[in-house]
């Protein structure tokens, strides 16, 4: 078994649990009339999981994949699971007000976003920049820096309008990243 297969298997298990949380909550979201914020979070988390799965393909381009690379991948996947589990817990069917639930857990959601972005920065600088090519720094300006800024703003400003604006910007950012990945047919991050 090659390191790629081990990494993909481990990541698949963890992200599979994250995906299960999102899918478990889906009927409870769409059969109730929920706040639009939670639908945006649902969409962002779906794209987050899909992009995380797809970018694992870049591991095959790394010549010196080591234990730290594996640990960073597991941290990223684990934080992604915590993010999905906090927003869509196992008792999603018992949530009466999704808006109240969102404001109760949104700091965890935003901290998880920041941790994912920081883990990704470390991973890119350590070894993935080789797979991404010489223009990898563009990822910082297009994807990672806005992701961190949006998350910090949303963490520190808990007003409903600020949350709306940040979630819309995050949704646009994730959609653009997913479309870019799709159009390039290469995993960029």
C-alpha atoms as an extended CHARMM CRD file, in Angstrom:
* protein
*
       189  EXT
         1         1  UNK       CA              0.0000000000        0.0000000000        0.0000000000  PROA      1               0.0000000000
         2         2  UNK       CA              1.5060000000        3.3310000000       -1.0660000000  PROA      2               0.0000000000
         3         3  UNK       CA              1.4070000000        6.4920000000        1.0500000000  PROA      3               0.0000000000
         4         4  UNK       CA             -1.1710000000        7.9500000000       -1.3100000000  PROA      4               0.0000000000
         5         5  UNK       CA             -3.5870000000        5.1030000000       -0.6340000000  PROA      5               0.0000000000
         6         6  UNK       CA             -3.0740000000        5.3740000000        3.1220000000  PROA      6               0.0000000000
         7         7  UNK       CA             -3.6410000000        9.1420000000        3.0810000000  PROA      7               0.0000000000
         8         8  UNK       CA             -6.7340000000        8.8900000000        0.8870000000  PROA      8               0.0000000000
         9         9  UNK       CA             -8.1850000000        6.1120000000        3.0340000000  PROA      9               0.0000000000
        10        10  UNK       CA             -7.6130000000        7.9790000000        6.2920000000  PROA      10              0.0000000000
        11        11  UNK       CA             -8.9560000000       11.2260000000        4.8710000000  PROA      11              0.0000000000
        12        12  UNK       CA            -11.9400000000        9.4300000000        3.3480000000  PROA      12              0.0000000000
        13        13  UNK       CA            -12.9330000000        7.9960000000        6.7010000000  PROA      13              0.0000000000
        14        14  UNK       CA            -12.7650000000       11.3490000000        8.4980000000  PROA      14              0.0000000000
        15        15  UNK       CA            -14.3820000000       13.3700000000        5.7070000000  PROA      15              0.0000000000
        16        16  UNK       CA            -16.9150000000       10.5740000000        5.2830000000  PROA      16              0.0000000000
        17        17  UNK       CA            -18.0450000000       11.2000000000        8.8580000000  PROA      17              0.0000000000
        18        18  UNK       CA            -18.2290000000       14.9340000000        8.0920000000  PROA      18              0.0000000000
        19        19  UNK       CA            -20.2670000000       14.2290000000        4.9690000000  PROA      19              0.0000000000
        20        20  UNK       CA            -22.5570000000       11.9600000000        6.9810000000  PROA      20              0.0000000000
        21        21  UNK       CA            -23.2680000000       14.8140000000        9.4090000000  PROA      21              0.0000000000
        22        22  UNK       CA            -24.1870000000       17.1500000000        6.5740000000  PROA      22              0.0000000000
        23        23  UNK       CA            -26.3280000000       14.5260000000        4.8350000000  PROA      23              0.0000000000
        24        24  UNK       CA            -28.0260000000       13.5160000000        8.0800000000  PROA      24              0.0000000000
        25        25  UNK       CA            -29.1940000000       17.0950000000        8.6330000000  PROA      25              0.0000000000
        26        26  UNK       CA            -30.2650000000       17.6790000000        5.0240000000  PROA      26              0.0000000000
        27        27  UNK       CA            -33.8600000000       16.4330000000        5.3010000000  PROA      27              0.0000000000
        28        28  UNK       CA            -34.3670000000       18.4230000000        8.5080000000  PROA      28              0.0000000000
        29        29  UNK       CA            -33.1770000000       21.5540000000        6.7300000000  PROA      29              0.0000000000
        30        30  UNK       CA            -35.1980000000       21.2130000000        3.5810000000  PROA      30              0.0000000000
        31        31  UNK       CA            -38.4430000000       19.9840000000        5.1230000000  PROA      31              0.0000000000
        32        32  UNK       CA            -38.5170000000       22.8930000000        7.5530000000  PROA      32              0.0000000000
        33        33  UNK       CA            -38.4560000000       26.5240000000        6.6280000000  PROA      33              0.0000000000
        34        34  UNK       CA            -35.0300000000       27.5470000000        7.9030000000  PROA      34              0.0000000000
        35        35  UNK       CA            -33.0330000000       30.7180000000        8.0100000000  PROA      35              0.0000000000
        36        36  UNK       CA            -31.1310000000       31.2770000000        4.7680000000  PROA      36              0.0000000000
        37        37  UNK       CA            -27.8420000000       31.4800000000        6.6820000000  PROA      37              0.0000000000
        38        38  UNK       CA            -27.9740000000       27.7790000000        7.4730000000  PROA      38              0.0000000000
        39        39  UNK       CA            -28.5570000000       26.9270000000        3.7990000000  PROA      39              0.0000000000
        40        40  UNK       CA            -25.4710000000       28.9520000000        2.8800000000  PROA      40              0.0000000000
        41        41  UNK       CA            -23.4590000000       27.1090000000        5.5410000000  PROA      41              0.0000000000
        42        42  UNK       CA            -24.7900000000       23.7790000000        4.2240000000  PROA      42              0.0000000000
        43        43  UNK       CA            -23.7130000000       24.7010000000        0.6800000000  PROA      43              0.0000000000
        44        44  UNK       CA            -20.2690000000       25.9020000000        1.8250000000  PROA      44              0.0000000000
        45        45  UNK       CA            -19.6760000000       22.7200000000        3.8240000000  PROA      45              0.0000000000
        46        46  UNK       CA            -20.6710000000       20.5500000000        0.8580000000  PROA      46              0.0000000000
        47        47  UNK       CA            -18.1640000000       22.3950000000       -1.3490000000  PROA      47              0.0000000000
        48        48  UNK       CA            -15.5360000000       22.2820000000        1.4100000000  PROA      48              0.0000000000
        49        49  UNK       CA            -15.7730000000       18.4970000000        1.6060000000  PROA      49              0.0000000000
        50        50  UNK       CA            -15.7510000000       18.0550000000       -2.1870000000  PROA      50              0.0000000000
        51        51  UNK       CA            -12.7230000000       20.3100000000       -2.6720000000  PROA      51              0.0000000000
        52        52  UNK       CA            -10.8820000000       18.5870000000        0.1970000000  PROA      52              0.0000000000
        53        53  UNK       CA            -11.4520000000       15.1870000000       -1.4020000000  PROA      53              0.0000000000
        54        54  UNK       CA            -10.3940000000       16.3880000000       -4.8330000000  PROA      54              0.0000000000
        55        55  UNK       CA             -7.2080000000       18.1280000000       -3.7140000000  PROA      55              0.0000000000
        56        56  UNK       CA             -5.8920000000       14.9350000000       -2.1670000000  PROA      56              0.0000000000
        57        57  UNK       CA             -4.9720000000       13.9630000000       -5.7230000000  PROA      57              0.0000000000
        58        58  UNK       CA             -2.0780000000       16.4370000000       -5.4770000000  PROA      58              0.0000000000
        59        59  UNK       CA             -0.3730000000       14.0860000000       -3.0340000000  PROA      59              0.0000000000
        60        60  UNK       CA              0.6720000000       11.9200000000       -5.9790000000  PROA      60              0.0000000000
        61        61  UNK       CA              2.7300000000       14.8580000000       -7.2990000000  PROA      61              0.0000000000
        62        62  UNK       CA              4.7710000000       15.1390000000       -4.0920000000  PROA      62              0.0000000000
        63        63  UNK       CA              8.1190000000       13.3770000000       -4.1850000000  PROA      63              0.0000000000
        64        64  UNK       CA              8.8930000000       13.5810000000       -0.4640000000  PROA      64              0.0000000000
        65        65  UNK       CA              5.5950000000       12.9230000000        1.2850000000  PROA      65              0.0000000000
        66        66  UNK       CA              6.3490000000       12.4670000000        4.9680000000  PROA      66              0.0000000000
        67        67  UNK       CA              4.6970000000       12.0910000000        8.3520000000  PROA      67              0.0000000000
        68        68  UNK       CA              4.1850000000       15.8500000000        8.8240000000  PROA      68              0.0000000000
        69        69  UNK       CA              2.3210000000       16.0220000000        5.5090000000  PROA      69              0.0000000000
        70        70  UNK       CA              0.1070000000       13.1910000000        6.6970000000  PROA      70              0.0000000000
        71        71  UNK       CA             -0.4810000000       14.8830000000       10.0780000000  PROA      71              0.0000000000
        72        72  UNK       CA             -1.4390000000       18.1520000000        8.3670000000  PROA      72              0.0000000000
        73        73  UNK       CA             -3.8980000000       16.2820000000        6.1500000000  PROA      73              0.0000000000
        74        74  UNK       CA             -5.4330000000       14.5890000000        9.1860000000  PROA      74              0.0000000000
        75        75  UNK       CA             -5.6640000000       17.8880000000       11.0980000000  PROA      75              0.0000000000
        76        76  UNK       CA             -7.3820000000       19.5390000000        8.1350000000  PROA      76              0.0000000000
        77        77  UNK       CA             -9.8120000000       16.6230000000        7.8010000000  PROA      77              0.0000000000
        78        78  UNK       CA            -10.4440000000       16.4570000000       11.5540000000  PROA      78              0.0000000000
        79        79  UNK       CA            -11.1500000000       20.1720000000       11.8150000000  PROA      79              0.0000000000
        80        80  UNK       CA            -13.4710000000       19.8400000000        8.8200000000  PROA      80              0.0000000000
        81        81  UNK       CA            -15.3640000000       17.1250000000       10.6890000000  PROA      81              0.0000000000
        82        82  UNK       CA            -15.5940000000       19.2760000000       13.8320000000  PROA      82              0.0000000000
        83        83  UNK       CA            -16.9230000000       22.1310000000       11.7010000000  PROA      83              0.0000000000
        84        84  UNK       CA            -19.6110000000       19.9080000000       10.1500000000  PROA      84              0.0000000000
        85        85  UNK       CA            -20.4670000000       18.2890000000       13.4800000000  PROA      85              0.0000000000
        86        86  UNK       CA            -20.8950000000       21.6280000000       15.2520000000  PROA      86              0.0000000000
        87        87  UNK       CA            -23.2390000000       23.0020000000       12.6010000000  PROA      87              0.0000000000
        88        88  UNK       CA            -25.1190000000       19.7650000000       11.9650000000  PROA      88              0.0000000000
        89        89  UNK       CA            -24.9840000000       17.6440000000       15.1430000000  PROA      89              0.0000000000
        90        90  UNK       CA            -26.3640000000       14.1390000000       15.4490000000  PROA      90              0.0000000000
        91        91  UNK       CA            -29.5470000000       15.5440000000       17.0080000000  PROA      91              0.0000000000
        92        92  UNK       CA            -30.3620000000       17.8050000000       14.0390000000  PROA      92              0.0000000000
        93        93  UNK       CA            -33.9270000000       16.5640000000       14.0520000000  PROA      93              0.0000000000
        94        94  UNK       CA            -34.4370000000       18.1240000000       17.5050000000  PROA      94              0.0000000000
        95        95  UNK       CA            -33.2580000000       21.6080000000       16.5270000000  PROA      95              0.0000000000
        96        96  UNK       CA            -36.2730000000       23.8940000000       16.6860000000  PROA      96              0.0000000000
        97        97  UNK       CA            -34.7130000000       27.1520000000       15.5090000000  PROA      97              0.0000000000
        98        98  UNK       CA            -31.7970000000       26.8550000000       13.1010000000  PROA      98              0.0000000000
        99        99  UNK       CA            -31.1080000000       30.5760000000       13.4280000000  PROA      99              0.0000000000
       100       100  UNK       CA            -30.6780000000       30.2660000000       17.2080000000  PROA      100             0.0000000000
       101       101  UNK       CA            -28.5680000000       27.1680000000       16.6660000000  PROA      101             0.0000000000
       102       102  UNK       CA            -26.3780000000       29.0160000000       14.1550000000  PROA      102             0.0000000000
       103       103  UNK       CA            -25.7290000000       31.8960000000       16.5380000000  PROA      103             0.0000000000
       104       104  UNK       CA            -25.0070000000       29.4250000000       19.3350000000  PROA      104             0.0000000000
       105       105  UNK       CA            -22.3090000000       27.5970000000       17.3660000000  PROA      105             0.0000000000
       106       106  UNK       CA            -21.0730000000       30.0830000000       14.7850000000  PROA      106             0.0000000000
       107       107  UNK       CA            -17.8820000000       30.9250000000       16.6900000000  PROA      107             0.0000000000
       108       108  UNK       CA            -16.8770000000       27.2560000000       16.5240000000  PROA      108             0.0000000000
       109       109  UNK       CA            -17.6550000000       27.2610000000       12.7990000000  PROA      109             0.0000000000
       110       110  UNK       CA            -15.4930000000       30.3290000000       12.1720000000  PROA      110             0.0000000000
       111       111  UNK       CA            -12.6010000000       29.1000000000       14.3330000000  PROA      111             0.0000000000
       112       112  UNK       CA            -12.6530000000       25.8310000000       12.3840000000  PROA      112             0.0000000000
       113       113  UNK       CA            -12.5040000000       27.8110000000        9.1370000000  PROA      113             0.0000000000
       114       114  UNK       CA             -9.4870000000       29.7400000000       10.4150000000  PROA      114             0.0000000000
       115       115  UNK       CA             -7.7640000000       26.5410000000       11.5540000000  PROA      115             0.0000000000
       116       116  UNK       CA             -8.3880000000       24.8850000000        8.1820000000  PROA      116             0.0000000000
       117       117  UNK       CA             -6.9260000000       27.9040000000        6.3800000000  PROA      117             0.0000000000
       118       118  UNK       CA             -3.8560000000       28.0210000000        8.6340000000  PROA      118             0.0000000000
       119       119  UNK       CA             -3.2920000000       24.2830000000        8.2520000000  PROA      119             0.0000000000
       120       120  UNK       CA             -3.5630000000       24.7000000000        4.4960000000  PROA      120             0.0000000000
       121       121  UNK       CA             -0.9730000000       27.5020000000        4.5440000000  PROA      121             0.0000000000
       122       122  UNK       CA              1.4780000000       25.3210000000        6.4710000000  PROA      122             0.0000000000
       123       123  UNK       CA              0.8060000000       22.4150000000        4.1200000000  PROA      123             0.0000000000
       124       124  UNK       CA              1.2970000000       24.5450000000        1.0080000000  PROA      124             0.0000000000
       125       125  UNK       CA              4.5100000000       26.1120000000        2.2580000000  PROA      125             0.0000000000
       126       126  UNK       CA              5.9120000000       22.8000000000        3.4770000000  PROA      126             0.0000000000
       127       127  UNK       CA              5.3930000000       20.7050000000        0.3780000000  PROA      127             0.0000000000
       128       128  UNK       CA              2.3080000000       21.3050000000       -1.7650000000  PROA      128             0.0000000000
       129       129  UNK       CA              3.8290000000       24.3280000000       -3.4690000000  PROA      129             0.0000000000
       130       130  UNK       CA              5.7920000000       21.7900000000       -5.5250000000  PROA      130             0.0000000000
       131       131  UNK       CA              2.5860000000       20.2440000000       -6.8600000000  PROA      131             0.0000000000
       132       132  UNK       CA              0.8900000000       23.6140000000       -7.3410000000  PROA      132             0.0000000000
       133       133  UNK       CA              3.6400000000       25.1380000000       -9.4440000000  PROA      133             0.0000000000
       134       134  UNK       CA              5.4640000000       28.4260000000       -9.3560000000  PROA      134             0.0000000000
       135       135  UNK       CA              2.3070000000       30.5660000000       -9.2870000000  PROA      135             0.0000000000
       136       136  UNK       CA              1.0010000000       28.9630000000       -6.0980000000  PROA      136             0.0000000000
       137       137  UNK       CA              1.0990000000       32.2880000000       -4.2360000000  PROA      137             0.0000000000
       138       138  UNK       CA             -1.9890000000       33.3600000000       -6.2200000000  PROA      138             0.0000000000
       139       139  UNK       CA             -3.9580000000       30.9360000000       -4.0460000000  PROA      139             0.0000000000
       140       140  UNK       CA             -3.2680000000       33.1740000000       -1.0780000000  PROA      140             0.0000000000
       141       141  UNK       CA             -4.8460000000       36.2180000000       -2.6990000000  PROA      141             0.0000000000
       142       142  UNK       CA             -7.7820000000       34.4610000000       -4.3530000000  PROA      142             0.0000000000
       143       143  UNK       CA             -8.7190000000       31.8280000000       -1.8210000000  PROA      143             0.0000000000
       144       144  UNK       CA             -6.9280000000       31.6570000000        1.4940000000  PROA      144             0.0000000000
       145       145  UNK       CA             -6.5080000000       35.3110000000        2.4980000000  PROA      145             0.0000000000
       146       146  UNK       CA            -10.1810000000       36.1860000000        1.8460000000  PROA      146             0.0000000000
       147       147  UNK       CA            -11.1820000000       32.9900000000        3.6910000000  PROA      147             0.0000000000
       148       148  UNK       CA             -9.2210000000       34.0670000000        6.7780000000  PROA      148             0.0000000000
       149       149  UNK       CA            -10.4460000000       37.6630000000        6.6190000000  PROA      149             0.0000000000
       150       150  UNK       CA            -14.0970000000       36.6310000000        6.2780000000  PROA      150             0.0000000000
       151       151  UNK       CA            -13.7500000000       34.1750000000        9.1340000000  PROA      151             0.0000000000
       152       152  UNK       CA            -12.1080000000       36.7090000000       11.4440000000  PROA      152             0.0000000000
       153       153  UNK       CA            -14.7520000000       39.3380000000       10.7010000000  PROA      153             0.0000000000
       154       154  UNK       CA            -17.5600000000       36.8680000000       11.3290000000  PROA      154             0.0000000000
       155       155  UNK       CA            -15.9310000000       35.6340000000       14.5270000000  PROA      155             0.0000000000
       156       156  UNK       CA            -15.5370000000       39.0960000000       16.0270000000  PROA      156             0.0000000000
       157       157  UNK       CA            -18.7650000000       40.6840000000       14.7470000000  PROA      157             0.0000000000
       158       158  UNK       CA            -21.7930000000       38.6700000000       15.7630000000  PROA      158             0.0000000000
       159       159  UNK       CA            -24.4620000000       40.9510000000       14.2940000000  PROA      159             0.0000000000
       160       160  UNK       CA            -26.8930000000       39.2820000000       11.9490000000  PROA      160             0.0000000000
       161       161  UNK       CA            -26.1460000000       41.6060000000        8.9990000000  PROA      161             0.0000000000
       162       162  UNK       CA            -22.4220000000       41.0310000000        9.3030000000  PROA      162             0.0000000000
       163       163  UNK       CA            -22.9880000000       37.2710000000        9.3960000000  PROA      163             0.0000000000
       164       164  UNK       CA            -25.1400000000       37.5500000000        6.2640000000  PROA      164             0.0000000000
       165       165  UNK       CA            -22.5390000000       39.5180000000        4.3420000000  PROA      165             0.0000000000
       166       166  UNK       CA            -19.6790000000       37.2620000000        5.3820000000  PROA      166             0.0000000000
       167       167  UNK       CA            -21.5980000000       34.0820000000        4.5730000000  PROA      167             0.0000000000
       168       168  UNK       CA            -22.4960000000       35.4330000000        1.1420000000  PROA      168             0.0000000000
       169       169  UNK       CA            -18.8540000000       36.3770000000        0.4860000000  PROA      169             0.0000000000
       170       170  UNK       CA            -17.6700000000       32.9830000000        1.7320000000  PROA      170             0.0000000000
       171       171  UNK       CA            -20.2300000000       31.2650000000       -0.5100000000  PROA      171             0.0000000000
       172       172  UNK       CA            -19.0210000000       33.2540000000       -3.5250000000  PROA      172             0.0000000000
       173       173  UNK       CA            -15.4060000000       32.4530000000       -2.6280000000  PROA      173             0.0000000000
       174       174  UNK       CA            -16.0730000000       28.7160000000       -2.2950000000  PROA      174             0.0000000000
       175       175  UNK       CA            -18.1210000000       28.6820000000       -5.5000000000  PROA      175             0.0000000000
       176       176  UNK       CA            -15.3490000000       30.4640000000       -7.4130000000  PROA      176             0.0000000000
       177       177  UNK       CA            -12.7510000000       28.0530000000       -6.0330000000  PROA      177             0.0000000000
       178       178  UNK       CA            -14.8860000000       25.0460000000       -6.9340000000  PROA      178             0.0000000000
       179       179  UNK       CA            -15.5080000000       26.3880000000      -10.4530000000  PROA      179             0.0000000000
       180       180  UNK       CA            -11.8190000000       27.1460000000      -10.8780000000  PROA      180             0.0000000000
       181       181  UNK       CA            -10.9180000000       23.6300000000       -9.7900000000  PROA      181             0.0000000000
       182       182  UNK       CA            -13.5570000000       22.1950000000      -12.1110000000  PROA      182             0.0000000000
       183       183  UNK       CA            -12.4850000000       24.2830000000      -15.0960000000  PROA      183             0.0000000000
       184       184  UNK       CA             -8.8110000000       23.5530000000      -14.5730000000  PROA      184             0.0000000000
       185       185  UNK       CA             -9.4810000000       19.8800000000      -13.8630000000  PROA      185             0.0000000000
       186       186  UNK       CA             -6.5470000000       20.0220000000      -11.4960000000  PROA      186             0.0000000000
       187       187  UNK       CA             -6.6700000000       20.1820000000       -7.7700000000  PROA      187             0.0000000000
       188       188  UNK       CA             -5.2950000000       23.5560000000       -6.7840000000  PROA      188             0.0000000000
       189       189  UNK       CA             -6.0230000000       23.5250000000       -3.0280000000  PROA      189             0.0000000000
